[in-house]
Short mmCIF file of N, CA and C in Angstrom, two decimals:
data_model
loop_
_atom_site.label_atom_id
_atom_site.label_comp_id
_atom_site.label_asym_id
_atom_site.label_seq_id
_atom_site.Cartn_x
_atom_site.Cartn_y
_atom_site.Cartn_z
N MET A 15 -11.69 15.06 7.66
CA MET A 15 -12.08 14.66 6.35
C MET A 15 -11.75 12.94 6.18
N LYS A 16 -12.58 12.81 5.77
CA LYS A 16 -12.78 10.99 5.96
C LYS A 16 -11.90 10.71 4.82
N LYS A 17 -11.21 9.26 5.05
CA LYS A 17 -10.21 9.05 4.22
C LYS A 17 -11.58 7.90 3.18
N GLN A 18 -10.99 7.97 1.81
CA GLN A 18 -11.84 7.29 0.71
C GLN A 18 -11.14 6.33 0.01
N ASN A 19 -10.31 5.91 0.53
CA ASN A 19 -9.28 4.90 -0.08
C ASN A 19 -10.02 3.42 0.00
N PHE A 20 -10.65 2.66 -1.04
CA PHE A 20 -11.47 1.73 -1.08
C PHE A 20 -10.79 0.61 0.04
N TYR A 21 -9.51 0.61 -0.02
CA TYR A 21 -8.99 -0.81 0.94
C TYR A 21 -9.31 -0.19 2.28
N PHE A 22 -8.83 0.53 2.84
CA PHE A 22 -8.69 1.03 4.04
C PHE A 22 -10.39 1.48 4.70
N ARG A 23 -11.42 1.81 3.72
CA ARG A 23 -12.82 1.45 3.86
C ARG A 23 -13.29 0.36 4.10
N ILE A 24 -12.44 -0.81 3.63
CA ILE A 24 -13.28 -1.94 3.65
C ILE A 24 -12.62 -2.59 5.34
N TRP A 25 -11.32 -2.19 5.57
CA TRP A 25 -10.58 -2.78 6.47
C TRP A 25 -11.50 -2.28 7.79
N ALA A 26 -11.51 -0.84 7.66
CA ALA A 26 -12.18 -0.10 8.80
C ALA A 26 -13.47 -0.94 8.99
N ASN A 27 -14.34 -0.94 8.05
CA ASN A 27 -15.73 -1.59 8.44
C ASN A 27 -15.66 -3.03 8.75
N THR A 28 -14.75 -3.58 8.10
CA THR A 28 -14.64 -5.25 8.60
C THR A 28 -14.45 -4.93 10.09
N ILE A 29 -12.99 -4.61 10.41
CA ILE A 29 -12.93 -4.37 12.01
C ILE A 29 -14.23 -3.68 12.77
N ARG A 30 -14.62 -2.62 12.41
CA ARG A 30 -16.08 -2.20 13.11
C ARG A 30 -17.25 -3.45 13.23
N TYR A 31 -17.78 -3.83 12.32
CA TYR A 31 -18.51 -4.87 11.92
C TYR A 31 -18.13 -6.29 13.27
N PHE A 32 -16.86 -6.40 13.11
CA PHE A 32 -16.27 -7.77 13.63
C PHE A 32 -16.53 -7.19 15.16
N LEU A 33 -16.04 -6.23 15.53
CA LEU A 33 -15.97 -5.80 17.36
C LEU A 33 -17.32 -5.68 17.69
N GLN A 34 -18.34 -5.28 16.76
CA GLN A 34 -19.75 -4.99 17.14
C GLN A 34 -20.25 -6.43 17.28
N ASN A 35 -20.12 -7.42 16.61
CA ASN A 35 -20.77 -8.66 16.43
C ASN A 35 -19.77 -10.06 17.10
N ASN A 36 -18.93 -9.97 17.56
CA ASN A 36 -17.95 -10.96 18.11
C ASN A 36 -17.50 -10.73 19.38
N GLN A 37 -18.26 -10.64 20.29
CA GLN A 37 -17.86 -10.41 21.66
C GLN A 37 -17.22 -10.99 22.36
N LYS A 38 -17.28 -12.55 21.93
CA LYS A 38 -16.44 -13.48 22.76
C LYS A 38 -14.88 -13.50 22.04
N LEU A 39 -14.79 -13.28 20.87
CA LEU A 39 -12.95 -12.97 20.28
C LEU A 39 -12.70 -11.65 20.53
N LYS A 40 -13.23 -10.89 20.91
CA LYS A 40 -13.08 -9.41 21.18
C LYS A 40 -11.96 -9.40 22.20
N ASN A 41 -12.09 -10.19 23.18
CA ASN A 41 -11.44 -10.29 24.24
C ASN A 41 -9.99 -11.06 23.90
N LYS A 42 -9.78 -11.76 23.01
CA LYS A 42 -8.93 -12.69 22.47
C LYS A 42 -8.02 -12.13 21.82
N ASN A 43 -7.47 -13.17 20.61
CA ASN A 43 -6.52 -12.66 19.85
C ASN A 43 -7.98 -12.28 18.59
N TRP A 44 -7.89 -11.24 18.50
CA TRP A 44 -9.11 -11.12 17.33
C TRP A 44 -8.56 -10.42 16.45
N LYS A 45 -7.23 -9.67 16.42
CA LYS A 45 -6.34 -9.03 15.64
C LYS A 45 -5.78 -9.90 14.82
N LEU A 46 -5.29 -11.11 15.27
CA LEU A 46 -4.43 -11.96 14.51
C LEU A 46 -5.96 -12.82 13.60
N TYR A 47 -7.02 -13.02 14.43
CA TYR A 47 -8.02 -14.14 13.63
C TYR A 47 -8.42 -13.09 12.44
N LEU A 48 -8.45 -11.46 12.66
CA LEU A 48 -9.39 -10.84 11.45
C LEU A 48 -7.87 -10.47 10.44
N LEU A 49 -6.77 -10.71 10.86
CA LEU A 49 -5.74 -10.25 9.91
C LEU A 49 -5.69 -11.60 9.18
N LEU A 50 -5.31 -12.67 9.41
CA LEU A 50 -5.41 -13.73 8.92
C LEU A 50 -6.48 -14.45 8.17
N LEU A 51 -7.82 -13.96 8.86
CA LEU A 51 -9.05 -14.15 7.44
C LEU A 51 -9.22 -13.23 6.60
N THR A 52 -8.72 -11.88 6.67
CA THR A 52 -9.15 -11.40 5.67
C THR A 52 -7.73 -11.31 4.67
N SER A 53 -6.49 -11.64 5.21
CA SER A 53 -5.39 -11.90 4.06
C SER A 53 -5.57 -13.20 3.13
N ALA A 54 -6.40 -14.11 4.01
CA ALA A 54 -6.62 -15.35 3.16
C ALA A 54 -7.90 -15.04 1.71
N ILE A 55 -8.49 -13.68 2.24
CA ILE A 55 -9.54 -13.77 0.95
C ILE A 55 -8.54 -12.68 -0.01
N TYR A 56 -7.68 -11.80 0.74
CA TYR A 56 -7.07 -11.08 -0.76
C TYR A 56 -6.02 -11.91 -1.35
N SER A 57 -5.74 -12.73 -0.56
CA SER A 57 -4.72 -13.86 -1.25
C SER A 57 -5.34 -14.34 -2.43
N SER A 58 -6.65 -15.10 -2.29
CA SER A 58 -7.21 -15.40 -3.22
C SER A 58 -7.80 -14.67 -4.20
N GLY A 59 -7.79 -13.57 -4.02
CA GLY A 59 -8.12 -12.62 -5.29
C GLY A 59 -6.91 -12.20 -5.98
N ILE A 60 -5.90 -12.15 -5.35
CA ILE A 60 -4.36 -12.17 -6.14
C ILE A 60 -4.06 -13.22 -6.94
N ALA A 61 -4.72 -14.57 -6.42
CA ALA A 61 -4.36 -15.95 -7.13
C ALA A 61 -5.14 -16.09 -8.26
N ALA A 62 -6.49 -15.41 -7.97
CA ALA A 62 -7.59 -15.37 -9.18
C ALA A 62 -7.16 -14.50 -10.08
N LEU A 63 -6.59 -13.36 -9.99
CA LEU A 63 -6.17 -12.39 -10.89
C LEU A 63 -4.82 -13.22 -11.61
N GLU A 64 -4.00 -13.98 -10.95
CA GLU A 64 -2.77 -14.61 -11.90
C GLU A 64 -3.45 -16.08 -12.76
N LEU A 65 -4.41 -16.37 -12.31
CA LEU A 65 -5.19 -17.58 -13.18
C LEU A 65 -5.67 -16.98 -14.50
N LEU A 66 -6.19 -15.67 -14.04
CA LEU A 66 -7.14 -15.08 -15.18
C LEU A 66 -6.11 -14.53 -16.29
N LEU A 67 -5.16 -14.17 -15.90
CA LEU A 67 -3.96 -13.59 -16.76
C LEU A 67 -3.79 -14.68 -17.74
N ARG A 68 -3.45 -15.92 -16.93
CA ARG A 68 -2.95 -17.06 -17.55
C ARG A 68 -4.13 -17.45 -18.87
N ILE A 69 -5.22 -17.36 -18.61
CA ILE A 69 -6.35 -17.95 -19.37
C ILE A 69 -6.36 -16.91 -20.30
N ILE A 70 -6.03 -15.81 -19.96
CA ILE A 70 -6.36 -14.60 -21.47
C ILE A 70 -5.38 -14.28 -22.20
N PHE A 71 -4.10 -14.79 -21.67
CA PHE A 71 -3.21 -14.93 -22.40
C PHE A 71 -2.41 -16.35 -23.23
N ARG A 72 -3.44 -17.06 -22.84
CA ARG A 72 -3.34 -18.28 -22.96
C ARG A 72 -1.64 -18.90 -22.75
N ASN A 73 -1.12 -18.51 -21.65
CA ASN A 73 0.00 -18.76 -21.30
C ASN A 73 0.22 -19.42 -19.94
N ASN A 74 0.45 -20.45 -19.09
CA ASN A 74 0.42 -21.39 -18.05
C ASN A 74 1.57 -20.72 -17.15
N GLU A 75 2.70 -20.02 -17.83
CA GLU A 75 3.59 -20.17 -17.30
C GLU A 75 3.76 -18.63 -16.68
N ILE A 76 2.65 -17.52 -16.65
CA ILE A 76 2.65 -16.42 -16.37
C ILE A 76 2.71 -16.37 -15.16
N MET A 77 3.81 -15.84 -14.15
CA MET A 77 3.71 -15.48 -12.71
C MET A 77 3.77 -14.19 -12.37
N LEU A 78 2.79 -14.03 -11.44
CA LEU A 78 2.77 -12.47 -11.09
C LEU A 78 4.22 -12.46 -9.70
N PHE A 79 4.37 -13.39 -9.19
CA PHE A 79 5.41 -13.32 -8.19
C PHE A 79 6.25 -14.69 -8.42
N LEU A 80 7.43 -14.54 -7.50
CA LEU A 80 8.43 -15.55 -7.99
C LEU A 80 7.96 -16.90 -8.14
N ASP A 81 8.36 -17.74 -8.67
CA ASP A 81 8.10 -18.99 -8.43
C ASP A 81 9.29 -19.89 -7.62
N ILE A 82 8.91 -20.40 -6.49
CA ILE A 82 9.71 -21.41 -5.71
C ILE A 82 9.38 -22.79 -5.90
N ASP A 83 10.60 -23.53 -5.64
CA ASP A 83 10.18 -24.92 -5.45
C ASP A 83 10.38 -25.44 -4.37
N ILE A 84 9.32 -26.03 -3.46
CA ILE A 84 9.80 -26.44 -2.35
C ILE A 84 9.82 -27.84 -2.10
N SER A 85 10.15 -28.61 -1.61
CA SER A 85 10.20 -30.23 -1.54
C SER A 85 10.32 -30.46 -0.02
N ILE A 86 9.51 -30.35 1.10
CA ILE A 86 9.33 -30.51 2.18
C ILE A 86 8.76 -31.94 2.34
N PHE A 87 7.62 -32.02 1.86
CA PHE A 87 6.31 -32.97 2.22
C PHE A 87 6.26 -33.84 0.94
N PRO A 88 5.97 -35.03 1.18
CA PRO A 88 5.90 -36.08 0.16
C PRO A 88 5.09 -35.73 -0.96
N LEU A 89 3.77 -34.96 -0.63
CA LEU A 89 2.91 -34.38 -1.52
C LEU A 89 3.13 -33.44 -2.53
N LYS A 90 3.07 -33.49 -3.72
CA LYS A 90 3.34 -32.45 -4.43
C LYS A 90 2.46 -31.07 -4.00
N SER A 91 1.22 -31.46 -3.93
CA SER A 91 0.37 -30.42 -3.69
C SER A 91 0.66 -29.50 -2.41
N LEU A 92 0.79 -30.49 -1.39
CA LEU A 92 1.09 -29.55 -0.27
C LEU A 92 2.27 -28.93 -0.12
N ASN A 93 3.27 -28.89 -0.77
CA ASN A 93 4.70 -28.58 -1.34
C ASN A 93 3.87 -27.25 -2.20
N ASN A 94 3.27 -27.29 -3.41
CA ASN A 94 2.90 -26.11 -3.80
C ASN A 94 1.69 -25.27 -2.94
N ALA A 95 1.32 -25.73 -2.22
CA ALA A 95 0.41 -24.81 -1.10
C ALA A 95 1.57 -23.95 -0.03
N VAL A 96 2.48 -24.57 0.22
CA VAL A 96 3.12 -23.95 1.09
C VAL A 96 3.81 -22.99 0.54
N ALA A 97 4.28 -23.45 -0.90
CA ALA A 97 4.88 -22.23 -1.59
C ALA A 97 4.17 -20.94 -2.01
N THR A 98 3.07 -21.12 -2.12
CA THR A 98 2.14 -20.44 -2.62
C THR A 98 1.92 -19.44 -1.10
N PHE A 99 2.14 -19.96 -0.11
CA PHE A 99 1.64 -19.23 1.04
C PHE A 99 3.00 -18.56 1.28
N ILE A 100 4.00 -18.64 1.04
CA ILE A 100 5.33 -18.04 1.45
C ILE A 100 5.26 -16.98 0.28
N VAL A 101 5.02 -17.39 -1.21
CA VAL A 101 5.07 -16.17 -2.05
C VAL A 101 3.84 -15.12 -2.08
N ILE A 102 2.66 -15.40 -1.68
CA ILE A 102 1.58 -14.57 -1.96
C ILE A 102 1.02 -14.40 -0.94
N GLY A 103 0.68 -15.42 0.24
CA GLY A 103 -0.02 -15.07 1.69
C GLY A 103 1.19 -14.49 2.46
N LEU A 104 1.88 -14.67 2.68
CA LEU A 104 2.84 -13.96 3.88
C LEU A 104 3.24 -12.40 3.11
N PRO A 105 3.55 -12.18 2.34
CA PRO A 105 3.31 -10.78 1.81
C PRO A 105 2.11 -9.62 1.99
N ILE A 106 1.20 -10.41 1.72
CA ILE A 106 -0.11 -9.94 2.15
C ILE A 106 0.04 -9.89 3.43
N ILE A 107 -0.01 -10.89 4.33
CA ILE A 107 -0.07 -11.06 5.86
C ILE A 107 0.55 -9.37 6.31
N LEU A 108 2.06 -9.23 5.74
CA LEU A 108 2.80 -8.44 6.44
C LEU A 108 2.10 -7.07 6.15
N ILE A 109 2.01 -6.96 4.74
CA ILE A 109 1.30 -5.78 4.28
C ILE A 109 0.36 -5.19 5.15
N ASN A 110 -0.89 -5.87 5.38
CA ASN A 110 -1.93 -5.63 5.85
C ASN A 110 -1.38 -5.71 7.66
N TYR A 111 -0.57 -6.20 7.92
CA TYR A 111 -0.52 -5.67 9.37
C TYR A 111 0.10 -4.74 9.63
N PHE A 112 1.29 -4.17 8.70
CA PHE A 112 1.84 -2.89 8.99
C PHE A 112 0.94 -1.64 8.40
N LEU A 113 0.24 -1.82 7.31
CA LEU A 113 -0.90 -0.98 7.23
C LEU A 113 -2.18 -0.93 7.97
N ILE A 114 -2.39 -1.61 8.81
CA ILE A 114 -3.73 -1.74 9.63
C ILE A 114 -3.72 -1.85 10.92
N PHE A 115 -2.86 -2.75 11.49
CA PHE A 115 -2.52 -3.25 12.88
C PHE A 115 -1.40 -2.24 13.65
N TYR A 116 -0.43 -2.16 13.09
CA TYR A 116 0.50 -1.70 13.30
C TYR A 116 0.68 -0.41 14.38
N LYS A 117 1.03 -0.44 15.59
CA LYS A 117 0.91 0.58 16.27
C LYS A 117 -0.46 0.90 16.29
N ASP A 118 -1.43 0.12 16.18
CA ASP A 118 -2.81 0.12 16.41
C ASP A 118 -3.30 1.29 15.32
N HIS A 119 -2.90 1.29 14.36
CA HIS A 119 -3.44 2.01 12.90
C HIS A 119 -4.87 2.15 13.05
N TYR A 120 -5.52 0.83 13.35
CA TYR A 120 -6.90 0.75 12.97
C TYR A 120 -7.68 1.50 13.44
N LYS A 121 -7.24 1.95 14.76
CA LYS A 121 -8.19 2.95 15.67
C LYS A 121 -8.54 4.21 15.00
N LYS A 122 -7.49 4.51 14.33
CA LYS A 122 -7.49 5.81 13.48
C LYS A 122 -8.21 5.83 12.50
N LEU A 123 -7.97 4.33 11.70
CA LEU A 123 -8.84 4.36 10.28
C LEU A 123 -10.24 4.19 10.85
N ILE A 124 -10.79 3.65 12.05
CA ILE A 124 -11.97 3.60 12.47
C ILE A 124 -12.94 4.98 12.30
N GLU A 125 -11.97 5.72 12.97
CA GLU A 125 -12.35 7.25 13.16
C GLU A 125 -12.50 7.97 11.82
N ASP A 126 -11.57 7.59 11.04
CA ASP A 126 -11.16 8.43 9.50
C ASP A 126 -12.27 7.97 8.71
N CYS A 127 -12.32 6.64 8.56
CA CYS A 127 -13.18 5.96 7.37
C CYS A 127 -14.60 6.30 7.36
N GLU A 128 -15.51 6.61 6.50
CA GLU A 128 -16.99 6.89 6.36
C GLU A 128 -17.25 5.14 6.56
N ASN A 129 -18.60 5.43 7.31
CA ASN A 129 -19.15 3.87 7.53
C ASN A 129 -19.75 3.37 5.98
N MET A 130 -19.73 2.29 5.53
CA MET A 130 -20.27 1.56 4.88
C MET A 130 -21.26 0.59 5.21
N ASP A 131 -22.22 0.61 4.19
CA ASP A 131 -23.00 -0.49 4.31
C ASP A 131 -22.64 -2.00 4.62
N ARG A 132 -23.01 -2.74 5.40
CA ARG A 132 -22.75 -3.90 5.97
C ARG A 132 -22.67 -4.79 4.71
N LYS A 133 -23.87 -4.71 3.67
CA LYS A 133 -24.14 -5.71 2.84
C LYS A 133 -22.80 -5.43 1.53
N HIS A 134 -22.36 -4.10 1.49
CA HIS A 134 -21.13 -3.50 0.82
C HIS A 134 -19.99 -4.70 0.90
N VAL A 135 -19.68 -4.49 2.19
CA VAL A 135 -18.51 -5.28 2.85
C VAL A 135 -18.46 -6.60 2.67
N LEU A 136 -19.57 -7.04 2.86
CA LEU A 136 -19.94 -9.05 2.78
C LEU A 136 -20.21 -9.10 1.39
N LEU A 137 -20.33 -8.23 0.46
CA LEU A 137 -20.15 -8.68 -0.97
C LEU A 137 -19.26 -8.73 -1.68
N PHE A 138 -18.35 -7.64 -1.21
CA PHE A 138 -16.50 -7.54 -1.88
C PHE A 138 -16.14 -8.85 -1.16
N TYR A 139 -16.25 -9.37 -0.33
CA TYR A 139 -15.58 -10.49 0.26
C TYR A 139 -16.03 -11.81 -0.60
N LEU A 140 -17.52 -11.54 -0.58
CA LEU A 140 -17.97 -13.02 -1.53
C LEU A 140 -17.59 -13.02 -2.78
N TYR A 141 -17.59 -11.65 -3.40
CA TYR A 141 -17.13 -11.56 -4.68
C TYR A 141 -15.83 -12.11 -4.91
N VAL A 142 -14.76 -11.58 -4.18
CA VAL A 142 -13.26 -12.17 -4.36
C VAL A 142 -13.41 -13.74 -4.19
N ILE A 143 -13.88 -14.28 -3.04
CA ILE A 143 -13.68 -15.52 -3.17
C ILE A 143 -14.50 -16.24 -4.11
N TRP A 144 -15.55 -15.93 -4.30
CA TRP A 144 -16.24 -16.82 -5.75
C TRP A 144 -15.56 -16.42 -7.04
N SER A 145 -14.93 -15.17 -7.22
CA SER A 145 -14.06 -15.12 -8.38
C SER A 145 -12.86 -16.04 -8.56
N PHE A 146 -12.14 -16.25 -7.07
CA PHE A 146 -10.92 -17.20 -7.15
C PHE A 146 -11.56 -18.43 -7.58
N PHE A 147 -12.86 -18.81 -7.13
CA PHE A 147 -13.57 -20.41 -7.28
C PHE A 147 -13.70 -20.75 -8.64
N ILE A 148 -14.42 -19.53 -9.54
CA ILE A 148 -14.90 -19.58 -10.63
C ILE A 148 -13.74 -19.53 -11.77
N VAL A 149 -12.82 -18.97 -11.24
CA VAL A 149 -11.44 -18.69 -12.33
C VAL A 149 -10.51 -19.91 -12.38
N ALA A 150 -10.23 -20.79 -10.84
CA ALA A 150 -9.62 -21.83 -10.86
C ALA A 150 -10.22 -22.90 -11.46
N ILE A 151 -11.59 -22.90 -11.33
CA ILE A 151 -12.64 -24.36 -12.30
C ILE A 151 -12.37 -23.95 -13.72
N ILE A 152 -12.59 -22.87 -13.86
CA ILE A 152 -12.41 -22.44 -15.65
C ILE A 152 -11.01 -22.89 -15.94
N HIS A 153 -9.84 -22.49 -15.14
CA HIS A 153 -8.60 -22.87 -15.48
C HIS A 153 -8.03 -24.57 -15.60
N GLY A 154 -8.81 -24.82 -14.67
CA GLY A 154 -8.32 -26.49 -14.54
C GLY A 154 -9.47 -27.05 -15.43
N ILE A 155 -10.24 -26.61 -15.84
CA ILE A 155 -10.86 -27.22 -17.20
C ILE A 155 -10.19 -26.94 -18.59
N LEU A 156 -9.88 -25.75 -18.73
CA LEU A 156 -8.85 -25.27 -19.79
C LEU A 156 -7.49 -26.24 -19.90
N MET A 157 -6.96 -26.38 -18.86
CA MET A 157 -5.93 -27.06 -18.90
C MET A 157 -6.15 -28.58 -19.03
N LYS A 158 -7.30 -29.39 -18.74
CA LYS A 158 -7.31 -30.35 -19.04
C LYS A 158 -7.53 -30.63 -20.39
N ASN A 159 -8.33 -29.82 -20.94
CA ASN A 159 -8.67 -29.77 -22.48
C ASN A 159 -7.37 -29.40 -23.20
N GLY A 160 -6.43 -28.87 -22.81
CA GLY A 160 -5.44 -28.61 -23.66
C GLY A 160 -5.01 -26.93 -24.22
N TRP A 161 -6.01 -26.49 -23.25
CA TRP A 161 -5.76 -24.77 -23.58
C TRP A 161 -4.44 -24.37 -23.87
N TYR A 162 -3.51 -24.84 -23.07
CA TYR A 162 -2.01 -23.82 -23.01
C TYR A 162 -1.51 -24.42 -24.03
N SER A 163 -1.30 -25.78 -24.98
CA SER A 163 -0.63 -26.31 -25.51
C SER A 163 -0.15 -25.77 -26.95
#
């Protein structure tokens, strides 16, 4: 029986296409590369959701995750990036690792998940990335114009 969970289908097809088309990276740390790249895309989707909720409810204080304050670097934006990675990125990387790559679970996924059209997988990733940029731009414009006051 084929697994129909969208999350696993996307992962299985991403791995399948990656291994077919990247012979140079296949012998190296392809799992780490793919894990970090895909987790970054999923993290941007979570960040877009948080920003969208802030816009909808006109409340810039909405936090889906813990709000941590880091003061390691002199630049506030760099500290915010590190905090965002710790709060959003790191958990997504760990979740993806344990669900997909731990004990080579991806091999079973590739066998069990039905094949998707490559265009659908690419469109999913592009949609997530573009939604982040669009929502972030809208959020920035609204903040500049006093939307949350």
